[in-house]
Amino acid sequence: MASPEKSSSQPPSTPVDAAAGDGVTPGGVQSVDRAITVLELLGRLGTASVGQVAEELGVHKSTASRLISALESRDLVMANHEWGKYELGFGILRLAHAIPARLSLVAEAQTEVRRLADEYRETVNLAVLREGVAVNVAQEIGPTSLGTHDWIGNLTPLHATSSGKVLLAALSSAERADLIKKTRLTSYTARTITSRRHLEEQLIDVAAQDYATVLEELEIGINAIAVPVRDHLGTVVAAVSISGPAFRFTEDIMLAMSEDLKAAGLTISQRLGYDPQG
C-alpha cells in the first residue's frame, strides 16, 4: 500500500522526505506510532543508527532523524558513546518511576538508600552514567547530614566523585580510555586527580575492590564512598554512594562500612534481577 506521505507528483522510487506532509507533526497519530516503534527498536537492540531506524520505519533518513531529535529533546533517546548511534534516554526512567515497576532502578533502590541514610546518618545518592558525567537520580539525606542540598538531577564529574569512579571502572578498557581522553580532568580541589595515568591506575583498583572513595576531591571537607549496582545481565548500571564531612567521615570509617555498602549494592542489584551465581 502506498504511504499517505507521498504525493502523486513524486516518483514511486523517491524516499519519503517531506516536511509538513510526512506525518512528523505534534499530535499526529502516525508520528506517535513511529516514535513508539523507535523506542521499541532501541529497547530491543540497545543501540541503533539513524539508518537502522529509517529502515525499520520504512522512511527516509531525514524523517527518522527528526523523530530521534524530538525524542532526544525529551530525554527519551540519547546519543550513545559510539558515534552515530542512539539508545534509550533517562526520560524513560522518569516515566517508569511514576509506576511501581519491578525494573525501575530508583524504585528498587529506594529502600536500601533510605536504610543506609538512617543507619549511617549521612547523605546517600544513587547515580548513573550519562554522556560523560554522573547523574544523581535518587537521594536520601541522613539525620546528621550537615548539608541539605538536593543533588537529584545534578551532573557531577566522573573523575572527582566516588560514584563516577565506580561507573568509569565498570567500562571496558577501551571505552574507559576513550571517555577519559575526551573528558577534561578539571581540578576542583588540590586533591582532585588530573592525571589520566593516575586515574587509570586508581580505576584498576576500584574494579578489583568493587568500591571507590574520594577524599575531598570534589569539595573541600567532603569525603565519599560508592559501590556498583548491576542489572540482570550483570552490567553496572548505577552506583550508590555515602558522603559526609571529612572530619568525621574519615577514610577508616569508609573502609569499615565498605562491606555493608557492597551488600546494599548487591541487594539492589538482585532486585533488578542480578544473580551473583549466574
CSV table of C-alpha atoms in Angstrom, one decimal, residues 70-162:
chain,number,residue,atom,x,y,z
A,70,ALA,CA,12.1,15.1,19.0
A,71,LEU,CA,12.6,12.1,21.4
A,72,GLU,CA,16.1,13.3,22.3
A,73,SER,CA,14.7,16.7,23.3
A,74,ARG,CA,12.5,15.0,25.9
A,75,ASP,CA,15.4,12.8,27.1
A,76,LEU,CA,13.6,9.7,25.8
A,77,VAL,CA,16.5,9.0,23.5
A,78,MET,CA,20.2,10.0,23.8
A,79,ALA,CA,23.3,9.7,21.8
A,80,ASN,CA,25.4,6.6,22.6
A,81,HIS,CA,29.2,6.9,23.2
A,82,GLU,CA,29.6,5.2,19.8
A,83,TRP,CA,29.4,7.9,17.2
A,84,GLY,CA,26.2,7.9,15.2
A,85,LYS,CA,24.3,5.5,17.5
A,86,TYR,CA,21.4,6.2,19.8
A,87,GLU,CA,20.0,4.5,22.9
A,88,LEU,CA,17.1,4.9,25.3
A,89,GLY,CA,17.4,8.0,27.5
A,90,PHE,CA,16.8,8.6,31.1
A,91,GLY,CA,13.5,10.3,30.4
A,92,ILE,CA,12.3,6.7,30.3
A,93,LEU,CA,13.4,6.4,33.9
A,94,ARG,CA,11.3,9.4,34.9
A,95,LEU,CA,8.3,7.8,33.3
A,96,ALA,CA,8.9,4.4,34.8
A,97,HIS,CA,9.4,5.9,38.2
A,98,ALA,CA,5.7,7.0,38.1
A,99,ILE,CA,4.6,3.4,38.3
A,100,PRO,CA,5.7,0.6,40.7
A,101,ALA,CA,7.6,-1.2,38.0
A,102,ARG,CA,9.8,-4.1,39.1
A,103,LEU,CA,12.6,-3.0,37.0
A,104,SER,CA,12.6,0.7,38.0
A,105,LEU,CA,16.1,1.4,39.2
A,106,VAL,CA,15.0,4.2,41.5
A,107,ALA,CA,12.1,2.3,43.0
A,108,GLU,CA,14.1,-0.8,43.6
A,109,ALA,CA,16.9,1.1,45.2
A,110,GLN,CA,14.9,3.4,47.4
A,111,THR,CA,14.6,1.1,50.4
A,112,GLU,CA,18.3,0.5,50.6
A,113,VAL,CA,19.1,4.1,50.0
A,114,ARG,CA,16.8,5.1,52.9
A,115,ARG,CA,18.2,2.4,55.2
A,116,LEU,CA,21.8,3.4,54.5
A,117,ALA,CA,21.0,7.1,55.3
A,118,ASP,CA,19.2,6.1,58.5
A,119,GLU,CA,21.9,3.7,59.6
A,120,TYR,CA,25.0,5.8,58.8
A,121,ARG,CA,23.2,9.2,59.3
A,122,GLU,CA,24.8,10.7,56.2
A,123,THR,CA,23.7,11.6,52.7
A,124,VAL,CA,23.2,8.7,50.3
A,125,ASN,CA,23.0,9.1,46.5
A,126,LEU,CA,22.2,6.9,43.5
A,127,ALA,CA,23.9,7.9,40.3
A,128,VAL,CA,24.0,6.7,36.7
A,129,LEU,CA,26.4,7.4,33.8
A,130,ARG,CA,25.2,9.7,31.1
A,131,GLU,CA,27.2,11.4,28.4
A,132,GLY,CA,30.4,11.6,30.3
A,133,VAL,CA,29.0,12.6,33.7
A,134,ALA,CA,27.4,11.0,36.7
A,135,VAL,CA,23.7,11.9,37.0
A,136,ASN,CA,22.2,11.6,40.5
A,137,VAL,CA,18.7,10.0,40.2
A,138,ALA,CA,17.9,9.4,43.9
A,139,GLN,CA,18.9,10.8,47.3
A,140,GLU,CA,18.3,10.4,51.0
A,141,ILE,CA,19.7,12.9,53.5
A,142,GLY,CA,20.7,11.3,56.8
A,143,PRO,CA,19.6,12.9,60.2
A,144,THR,CA,23.1,14.3,61.0
A,145,SER,CA,24.0,15.5,57.5
A,146,LEU,CA,25.4,19.0,57.6
A,147,GLY,CA,24.0,19.9,54.2
A,148,THR,CA,20.5,19.6,52.7
A,149,HIS,CA,21.5,20.2,49.0
A,150,ASP,CA,19.2,18.3,46.6
A,151,TRP,CA,21.5,16.5,44.2
A,152,ILE,CA,18.8,14.8,42.2
A,153,GLY,CA,19.2,15.6,38.5
A,154,ASN,CA,22.6,17.2,39.1
A,155,LEU,CA,25.5,16.3,36.9
A,156,THR,CA,28.8,15.5,38.7
A,157,PRO,CA,32.3,14.8,37.2
A,158,LEU,CA,33.3,11.2,36.9
A,159,HIS,CA,36.9,11.6,37.9
A,160,ALA,CA,36.2,13.6,41.2
A,161,THR,CA,33.3,11.6,42.7
A,162,SER,CA,33.2,8.1,44.2
